[in-house]
Amino acid sequence: MALKSDSKIIIVGAGVFGLSTALYLSKRGYSNIHIFDRQPYDKNGYAFLQGADAASADENKILRASYADRILYQNLAFEAMGEWQKWNESIASAAPVDLPAGLSPETMLWNQCGYLRLSEHGLDESEKQTQKNFPAEMGHTQYRVTNKQRRADAARDGIPATKIDPFGRLERGLPVDGILDMTAGFVLASRACTFTLHLCRKAGVHASFGPEHALKSLNRSGINVTGIETSDGTHHSADLVIVACGGWTPSILPQVEELLETTSGSVLSIRLPQDRRDLWAKYAPEQFPVWDWNMGDYVPFQNIGGIYGFPRTPEGVIKIAFRGAKWTNYSRESSTGQPLSYPKTDATKVPQEAMRVIRAFCAENLPDLLALDLEYERLCWYTDSVNNSFLIDYVPGTEGLVVASGGSGHGFKFLPVREHVVDVIERKDTEYTRLFSWRDVPGGKRNGLEEGPEGWRRLDKQRLAGKEQWKAASKL
Ligand SMILES: *[C@@H]1O[C@H](CO)[C@@H](O)[C@H](O)[C@H]1NC(C)=O
Ligand SMILES: *[C@@H]1O[C@H](CO)[C@@H](O)[C@H](O)[C@H]1NC(C)=O
Ligand SMILES: *[C@@H]1O[C@H](CO)[C@@H](O)[C@H](O)[C@H]1NC(C)=O
Ligand SMILES: *[C@@H]1O[C@H](CO)[C@@H](O)[C@H](O)[C@H]1NC(C)=O
Ligand SMILES: *[C@@H]1O[C@H](CO)[C@@H](O)[C@H](O)[C@H]1NC(C)=O
């Protein structure tokens, strides 16, 4: 059935995939859009510390176009940067009363502070491909940290030396190599969601948030999905239902079980004390970049790698995350009887291996943080797809049902370039609708999904580390 501009479209899930889909559907002229979420995002402002529970509810996310040989994603990321810039400008020029709570004209959703990708020796294969595939005219934005000439160029370009050597490794003669990529930086995630929700509402999207509006079931008639039932017992009919439920998607749609796995990264947060102006200055985005360390070269229980971190937020929060191992929690059974990894979002401890890696890195590179208290430990649950490409398509074997998920840890940055999702919904054939399309389950390695419940990454196979294990005085 072809959609009409007044067809009723229900979106389940108001994280970044659902929100941006609502916004771009309305921009394309659809006028009957309804978004549901069990969480009161309109009240908690997508703030994790206010109880918002989703990967999108986060201080910040990396915005980068470094995608090795995945040129379509690279191009889309550059396009996204332009759109984020427009959002920055429209917020800066808005009257405060026209902005949602939590945002002011000073809010910079997108901060191009630079992204420093480091390892001990040389550039890894993926960085080499990124450097080869970046447009030639962007060469001047890429600074090899071991190249004296490029360091001098950076100084001439007004880039503080601390962005190239924030850990003092060059200065101390410790092994280090990598690229400072000045096209990249971070976006403020929870605030970007709040802003998008605000734009959606202005565009006439209906939002129903809170536990009573949680999805209970999809209403089906044969192969047709005809609407949803929410937990308050209300039936909502729809011409199209879009499921954008992040880490909860596989538990709602058995069809995606073999294509998506719910996994989590480990996040630690530190809030700088108000009286440590030295640290506020050191970790400010003007002085300190987004960084990562040994992203492609982590060996479980052996070395230090697979970690990244951010400059402080405007509120003085520093986030460091470990994604070398992506934890699973095969605690559920799917409707087809398969073991299913399911978000375990009330966890207040991360696995000891994540603590070991981040702590060891900080001991060598950011010892001042080890003297401060951890604010929280968090497992950030999301979905990986079998090949790290998003899964946005009609669900095979059904009518009227689209899935938008599989963020694979790199989806947030594309918030303002989601018209491709509308192309999927309108069944257009473009290079992006093909990129996001339903795929066969590959043989062999499948991004870790092949391990399934037998894998070592299961949470119940880990020892967990409490906050007290952070401080320098304690031993792991
Ligand atoms: C983001 O927003 C501010 C305006 O508030 C602007 O000055 C800044 O250059 C923006 N863009 C980036 C890429 O940082
Ligand atoms: C499914 O929807 C189509 C129209 O899109 C309709 O022709 C068909 O009868 C429906 N089937 C069922 C079982 O409701
Ligand atoms: C479910 O959808 C069918 C087909 O559109 C409709 O006849 C039925 O009333 C719906 N059920 C509920 C409980 O809304
Ligand atoms: C799910 O996570 C919790 C730890 O947060 C753990 O107690 C439970 O055993 C996990 N289940 C599996 C099967 O990993
Ligand atoms: C992943 O699957 C999609 C859909 O089949 C395909 O277009 C894409 O090229 C695949 N690989 C990657 C690395 O995205």
Coordinates of N, CA and C in Angstrom, one line a residue, residues 246-418:
G246 N 16.1 0.6 19.6 CA 17.5 0.5 20.1 C 17.7 -1.0 20.6
G247 N 18.3 -1.1 21.8 CA 18.7 -2.4 22.3 C 17.5 -3.3 22.6
W248 N 16.3 -2.7 22.6 CA 15.1 -3.6 22.8 C 14.5 -4.1 21.5
T249 N 15.0 -3.7 20.4 CA 14.4 -4.1 19.1 C 14.4 -5.6 18.9
P250 N 15.5 -6.3 19.2 CA 15.4 -7.8 18.9 C 14.4 -8.5 19.8
S251 N 14.0 -7.9 20.9 CA 13.0 -8.6 21.8 C 11.6 -8.3 21.3
I252 N 11.5 -7.3 20.4 CA 10.2 -6.9 19.8 C 9.9 -7.6 18.5
L253 N 11.0 -7.7 17.7 CA 10.9 -8.2 16.3 C 11.8 -9.5 16.2
P254 N 11.2 -10.6 16.3 CA 12.0 -11.9 16.2 C 12.8 -12.0 14.9
Q255 N 12.2 -11.3 13.8 CA 12.9 -11.3 12.5 C 14.3 -10.8 12.5
V256 N 14.6 -9.9 13.5 CA 16.0 -9.3 13.4 C 17.0 -10.1 14.3
E257 N 16.5 -11.1 15.0 CA 17.4 -11.8 15.9 C 18.7 -12.2 15.4
E258 N 18.8 -12.6 14.1 CA 20.1 -13.1 13.6 C 20.9 -11.9 13.0
L259 N 20.3 -10.7 12.9 CA 20.9 -9.6 12.2 C 21.4 -8.6 13.3
L260 N 20.8 -8.6 14.4 CA 21.2 -7.6 15.4 C 21.4 -8.3 16.8
E261 N 22.4 -7.7 17.5 CA 22.7 -8.2 18.8 C 22.7 -7.0 19.8
T262 N 22.0 -7.2 20.9 CA 22.1 -6.1 21.9 C 23.3 -6.3 22.7
T263 N 24.1 -5.2 22.7 CA 25.4 -5.3 23.4 C 25.6 -3.9 24.2
S264 N 26.6 -3.9 25.0 CA 26.8 -2.7 25.7 C 28.3 -2.3 25.8
G265 N 28.5 -1.0 25.8 CA 29.9 -0.5 26.1 C 29.9 0.0 27.5
S266 N 31.1 0.1 28.0 CA 31.3 0.5 29.5 C 31.7 2.0 29.5
V267 N 30.9 2.7 30.3 CA 31.2 4.1 30.4 C 31.4 4.5 31.8
L268 N 32.5 5.3 32.0 CA 32.8 5.9 33.3 C 32.7 7.4 33.2
S269 N 32.1 8.0 34.3 CA 32.0 9.5 34.2 C 32.6 10.1 35.5
I270 N 33.3 11.2 35.3 CA 33.9 11.9 36.4 C 33.4 13.4 36.3
R271 N 33.0 13.9 37.4 CA 32.6 15.3 37.4 C 33.7 16.1 38.1
L272 N 34.2 17.1 37.4 CA 35.3 17.9 38.0 C 34.8 18.7 39.1
P273 N 35.5 18.7 40.2 CA 35.1 19.6 41.3 C 35.2 21.0 40.9
Q274 N 34.2 21.8 41.4 CA 34.1 23.3 41.0 C 35.4 24.0 41.3
D275 N 36.1 23.6 42.4 CA 37.3 24.4 42.8 C 38.6 24.0 42.1
R276 N 38.4 23.0 41.2 CA 39.6 22.6 40.4 C 39.6 23.3 39.1
R277 N 39.8 24.6 39.1 CA 39.8 25.4 37.9 C 40.9 24.9 36.9
D278 N 42.0 24.4 37.5 CA 43.1 23.9 36.7 C 42.6 22.8 35.8
L279 N 41.8 21.9 36.3 CA 41.3 20.8 35.5 C 40.2 21.2 34.6
W280 N 39.4 22.2 35.0 CA 38.4 22.7 34.1 C 39.0 23.3 32.9
A281 N 40.2 24.0 33.1 CA 40.9 24.6 31.9 C 41.5 23.5 31.1
K282 N 42.2 22.6 31.7 CA 42.9 21.5 31.0 C 42.0 20.7 30.1
Y283 N 40.8 20.4 30.6 CA 39.9 19.5 29.9 C 38.9 20.2 29.0
A284 N 39.0 21.5 28.9 CA 38.0 22.2 28.1 C 38.2 21.9 26.6
P285 N 37.1 21.8 25.9 CA 37.2 21.5 24.5 C 38.1 22.4 23.7
E286 N 38.4 23.6 24.2 CA 39.3 24.5 23.5 C 40.7 24.0 23.6
Q287 N 41.0 23.2 24.6 CA 42.4 22.7 24.8 C 42.5 21.2 24.6
F288 N 41.4 20.5 24.7 CA 41.5 19.0 24.9 C 40.6 18.4 23.8
P289 N 41.1 17.4 23.1 CA 40.3 16.8 22.0 C 39.5 15.6 22.4
V290 N 38.6 15.2 21.6 CA 38.1 13.8 21.7 C 39.3 12.9 21.3
W291 N 39.4 11.8 22.0 CA 40.6 10.9 21.7 C 40.2 9.5 21.7
D292 N 41.0 8.7 21.1 CA 40.9 7.2 21.3 C 42.3 6.6 21.3
W293 N 42.3 5.4 21.9 CA 43.6 4.7 22.1 C 43.5 3.3 21.7
N294 N 44.3 2.9 20.7 CA 44.4 1.5 20.3 C 43.0 0.9 20.0
M295 N 42.2 1.6 19.2 CA 40.9 1.2 18.9 C 40.8 -0.2 18.2
G296 N 41.8 -0.4 17.3 CA 41.7 -1.7 16.6 C 42.6 -2.8 17.1
D297 N 43.1 -2.6 18.3 CA 44.2 -3.5 18.7 C 44.1 -3.9 20.2
Y298 N 42.8 -4.1 20.6 CA 42.7 -4.5 22.0 C 42.7 -6.1 22.1
V299 N 43.5 -6.6 23.0 CA 43.6 -8.0 23.3 C 43.0 -8.3 24.7
P300 N 41.9 -9.0 24.8 CA 41.2 -9.2 26.1 C 42.2 -9.6 27.2
F301 N 42.1 -9.0 28.3 CA 42.8 -9.3 29.5 C 44.3 -9.1 29.4
Q302 N 44.8 -8.5 28.3 CA 46.2 -8.3 28.1 C 46.6 -6.9 28.0
N303 N 46.2 -6.2 26.9 CA 46.8 -4.9 26.7 C 45.8 -3.8 27.0
I304 N 46.1 -2.6 26.7 CA 45.2 -1.4 26.9 C 44.8 -0.9 25.5
G305 N 43.5 -1.0 25.3 CA 43.0 -0.6 24.0 C 41.5 -0.5 23.9
G306 N 40.9 -0.1 22.8 CA 39.5 0.0 22.6 C 38.8 1.0 23.5
I307 N 39.6 2.1 23.9 CA 39.0 3.1 24.7 C 39.0 4.5 24.0
Y308 N 38.0 5.3 24.4 CA 38.0 6.7 23.9 C 37.4 7.6 25.0
G309 N 37.6 8.9 24.8 CA 37.2 9.8 25.8 C 36.9 11.2 25.2
F310 N 36.4 12.1 26.0 CA 35.9 13.4 25.6 C 36.5 14.5 26.4
P311 N 36.5 15.7 25.9 CA 36.8 16.8 26.8 C 35.6 17.0 27.8
R312 N 35.8 17.8 28.7 CA 34.7 18.0 29.7 C 33.5 18.7 29.0
T313 N 32.3 18.4 29.6 CA 31.1 19.1 29.1 C 31.0 20.5 29.7
P314 N 30.0 21.3 29.3 CA 29.9 22.6 29.9 C 29.7 22.5 31.4
E315 N 29.2 21.4 31.9 CA 29.0 21.2 33.3 C 30.2 20.5 34.0
G316 N 31.3 20.3 33.3 CA 32.5 19.7 33.9 C 32.5 18.2 34.0
V317 N 31.7 17.5 33.2 CA 31.7 16.1 33.2 C 32.6 15.5 32.1
I318 N 33.5 14.6 32.6 CA 34.4 13.9 31.6 C 33.9 12.4 31.5
K319 N 33.8 12.0 30.3 CA 33.3 10.7 30.0 C 34.4 9.9 29.3
I320 N 34.7 8.7 29.8 CA 35.6 7.8 29.2 C 34.9 6.5 29.0
A321 N 35.1 5.9 27.8 CA 34.4 4.6 27.5 C 35.3 3.6 27.0
F322 N 34.9 2.3 27.2 CA 35.6 1.2 26.7 C 34.7 0.4 25.8
R323 N 35.1 0.1 24.6 CA 34.3 -0.6 23.7 C 35.1 -1.8 23.1
G324 N 36.3 -2.0 23.7 CA 37.1 -3.2 23.2 C 36.3 -4.5 23.3
A325 N 35.6 -4.6 24.4 CA 34.6 -5.7 24.5 C 33.2 -5.2 24.7
K326 N 32.3 -5.8 23.9 CA 30.9 -5.4 23.9 C 30.1 -6.4 24.7
W327 N 29.7 -6.1 25.9 CA 29.1 -7.0 26.8 C 27.7 -7.4 26.3
T328 N 27.4 -8.7 26.5 CA 26.0 -9.2 26.2 C 25.3 -9.7 27.5
N329 N 24.0 -9.8 27.4 CA 23.3 -10.3 28.6 C 22.2 -11.2 28.1
Y330 N 22.6 -12.5 27.8 CA 21.6 -13.4 27.2 C 20.6 -13.9 28.3
S331 N 19.8 -13.0 28.7 CA 18.9 -13.3 29.9 C 17.5 -13.6 29.5
R332 N 17.2 -13.5 28.2 CA 15.8 -13.7 27.7 C 15.7 -14.7 26.7
E333 N 14.5 -15.1 26.5 CA 14.2 -16.0 25.3 C 13.4 -15.3 24.4
S334 N 13.7 -15.4 23.1 CA 12.8 -14.7 22.1 C 11.6 -15.5 21.9
S335 N 10.6 -14.9 21.1 CA 9.4 -15.6 20.9 C 9.6 -16.9 20.1
T336 N 10.7 -17.0 19.5 CA 11.0 -18.2 18.7 C 11.9 -19.2 19.6
G337 N 12.0 -18.9 20.9 CA 12.8 -19.8 21.7 C 14.3 -19.6 21.7
Q338 N 14.8 -18.6 21.0 CA 16.2 -18.4 20.9 C 16.7 -17.6 22.2
P339 N 17.9 -17.9 22.7 CA 18.4 -17.0 23.7 C 18.7 -15.6 23.2
L340 N 18.3 -14.6 23.9 CA 18.3 -13.3 23.4 C 19.1 -12.4 24.4
S341 N 20.0 -11.6 23.9 CA 20.7 -10.6 24.7 C 19.7 -9.4 24.9
Y342 N 19.6 -8.9 26.1 CA 18.6 -8.0 26.5 C 19.2 -6.9 27.4
P343 N 18.9 -5.6 27.2 CA 19.5 -4.6 28.0 C 19.4 -4.8 29.5
K344 N 20.5 -4.6 30.2 CA 20.4 -4.7 31.6 C 20.9 -3.4 32.1
T345 N 19.9 -2.4 32.1 CA 20.3 -1.0 32.2 C 20.3 -0.6 33.7
D346 N 19.9 -1.4 34.6 CA 20.0 -1.0 36.0 C 21.4 -1.3 36.6
A347 N 22.3 -1.8 35.8 CA 23.6 -2.1 36.3 C 24.3 -0.9 36.7
T348 N 24.9 -0.9 37.9 CA 25.7 0.3 38.4 C 27.2 0.0 38.4
K349 N 27.5 -1.2 37.9 CA 29.0 -1.5 37.8 C 29.3 -2.0 36.4
V350 N 30.5 -1.7 36.0 CA 31.0 -2.2 34.7 C 31.9 -3.4 35.0
P351 N 32.1 -4.3 34.0 CA 33.0 -5.4 34.3 C 34.4 -4.9 34.6
Q352 N 35.1 -5.8 35.4 CA 36.4 -5.4 35.9 C 37.4 -5.2 34.8
E353 N 37.2 -5.9 33.7 CA 38.1 -5.7 32.6 C 38.0 -4.3 32.0
A354 N 36.8 -3.7 31.9 CA 36.7 -2.4 31.5 C 37.4 -1.4 32.4
M355 N 37.2 -1.7 33.7 CA 37.8 -0.8 34.7 C 39.3 -0.9 34.6
R356 N 39.8 -2.2 34.4 CA 41.3 -2.4 34.3 C 41.9 -1.5 33.2
V357 N 41.2 -1.6 32.0 CA 41.8 -1.0 30.9 C 41.7 0.6 31.0
I358 N 40.6 1.1 31.5 CA 40.5 2.6 31.6 C 41.4 3.1 32.7
R359 N 41.5 2.3 33.8 CA 42.3 2.8 34.9 C 43.8 2.7 34.5
A360 N 44.2 1.6 33.8 CA 45.6 1.5 33.4 C 46.0 2.7 32.4
F361 N 45.0 3.0 31.6 CA 45.3 4.1 30.6 C 45.5 5.4 31.4
C362 N 44.6 5.6 32.3 CA 44.6 6.9 33.1 C 45.9 6.9 33.9
A363 N 46.3 5.8 34.5 CA 47.4 5.8 35.4 C 48.7 6.3 34.6
E364 N 48.7 5.9 33.3 CA 49.9 6.3 32.5 C 49.7 7.7 31.9
N365 N 48.4 8.1 31.6 CA 48.2 9.2 30.7 C 47.4 10.4 31.3
L366 N 46.5 10.0 32.3 CA 45.6 11.1 32.9 C 45.5 10.9 34.4
P367 N 46.7 10.8 35.0 CA 46.7 10.4 36.5 C 45.9 11.4 37.3
D368 N 45.7 12.6 36.9 CA 44.9 13.6 37.7 C 43.5 13.1 37.9
L369 N 43.0 12.3 36.9 CA 41.6 11.8 37.0 C 41.4 10.7 38.1
L370 N 42.5 10.0 38.3 CA 42.5 8.9 39.3 C 42.4 9.4 40.7
A371 N 42.6 10.7 40.9 CA 42.5 11.2 42.2 C 41.1 11.7 42.5
L372 N 40.3 11.7 41.5 CA 38.9 12.2 41.7 C 37.9 11.0 41.8
D373 N 36.7 11.3 42.4 CA 35.7 10.2 42.5 C 35.1 10.0 41.1
L374 N 34.7 8.7 40.9 CA 33.8 8.5 39.8 C 32.4 9.0 40.1
E375 N 31.8 9.6 39.1 CA 30.4 10.0 39.3 C 29.5 8.7 39.1
Y376 N 29.6 8.1 38.0 CA 28.9 6.8 37.8 C 29.6 5.9 36.9
E377 N 29.2 4.6 37.0 CA 29.6 3.6 36.0 C 28.3 3.3 35.3
R378 N 28.4 3.0 34.0 CA 27.2 2.8 33.2 C 27.5 1.7 32.1
L379 N 26.5 0.9 31.9 CA 26.6 0.0 30.7 C 25.6 0.7 29.7
C380 N 26.2 1.1 28.5 CA 25.4 1.8 27.5 C 24.9 0.8 26.5
W381 N 23.6 0.4 26.5 CA 23.1 -0.7 25.6 C 22.7 -0.2 24.3
Y382 N 23.1 -0.9 23.3 CA 22.7 -0.5 21.9 C 22.7 -1.8 21.1
T383 N 22.4 -1.7 19.8 CA 22.5 -2.9 18.9 C 23.6 -2.8 17.9
D384 N 24.3 -3.9 17.8 CA 25.3 -4.1 16.7 C 24.6 -4.9 15.6
S385 N 24.8 -4.5 14.4 CA 24.3 -5.3 13.3 C 25.4 -6.3 12.8
V386 N 25.1 -7.3 12.1 CA 26.1 -8.3 11.6 C 27.2 -7.6 10.9
N387 N 27.0 -6.5 10.2 CA 28.1 -5.9 9.5 C 28.3 -4.4 9.8
N388 N 27.8 -4.0 10.9 CA 27.9 -2.7 11.4 C 27.2 -1.6 10.6
S389 N 26.4 -2.1 9.6 CA 25.6 -1.1 8.8 C 24.2 -1.1 9.4
F390 N 23.6 0.1 9.5 CA 22.3 0.2 10.1 C 21.3 -0.7 9.4
L391 N 20.3 -1.1 10.2 CA 19.2 -1.9 9.6 C 18.0 -1.1 9.6
I392 N 17.7 -0.5 8.4 CA 16.5 0.3 8.2 C 15.8 -0.2 7.0
D393 N 14.7 -0.9 7.2 CA 14.0 -1.5 6.0 C 12.6 -2.0 6.4
Y394 N 11.8 -2.3 5.4 CA 10.6 -3.1 5.7 C 11.0 -4.5 6.2
V395 N 10.2 -4.9 7.2 CA 10.5 -6.3 7.7 C 9.9 -7.3 6.8
P396 N 10.8 -8.2 6.2 CA 10.3 -9.2 5.3 C 9.2 -10.0 5.8
G397 N 8.3 -10.4 5.0 CA 7.2 -11.3 5.4 C 6.1 -10.5 6.1
T398 N 6.2 -9.2 6.2 CA 5.1 -8.4 6.8 C 4.7 -7.3 5.9
E399 N 3.6 -6.7 6.1 CA 3.3 -5.4 5.5 C 3.1 -4.4 6.5
G400 N 3.5 -3.1 6.2 CA 3.2 -2.0 7.1 C 4.1 -2.0 8.3
L401 N 5.3 -2.6 8.2 CA 6.2 -2.7 9.4 C 7.6 -2.4 8.9
V402 N 8.2 -1.3 9.5 CA 9.6 -0.9 9.2 C 10.4 -1.0 10.5
V403 N 11.7 -1.5 10.3 CA 12.6 -1.5 11.5 C 13.7 -0.4 11.2
A404 N 14.0 0.4 12.2 CA 15.1 1.3 12.1 C 16.0 1.2 13.4
S405 N 17.0 0.4 13.2 CA 17.9 0.0 14.3 C 19.3 -0.4 13.9
G406 N 20.0 -1.0 14.7 CA 21.3 -1.5 14.4 C 22.3 -0.4 14.3
G407 N 22.2 0.6 15.2 CA 23.1 1.7 15.2 C 24.6 1.4 15.3
S408 N 24.9 0.2 15.8 CA 26.2 -0.4 15.9 C 27.3 0.6 16.4
G409 N 26.8 1.4 17.3 CA 27.7 2.3 18.0 C 28.2 3.5 17.2
H410 N 27.6 3.7 16.0 CA 28.0 4.9 15.2 C 26.8 5.7 14.6
G411 N 25.6 5.5 15.2 CA 24.5 6.0 14.6 C 24.1 7.5 14.9
F412 N 24.5 7.9 16.1 CA 24.0 9.2 16.6 C 24.3 10.4 15.7
K413 N 25.5 10.4 15.2 CA 26.0 11.6 14.5 C 25.1 11.9 13.3
F414 N 24.4 10.9 12.8 CA 23.6 11.1 11.6 C 22.2 11.6 11.9
L415 N 22.0 12.1 13.1 CA 20.6 12.6 13.4 C 20.1 13.6 12.4
P416 N 20.9 14.6 12.0 CA 20.3 15.6 11.0 C 20.3 15.2 9.6
V417 N 20.7 14.0 9.2 CA 20.7 13.6 7.8 C 19.9 12.3 7.6
R418 N 18.7 12.3 8.1 CA 17.9 11.1 8.1 C 16.9 11.0 7.0

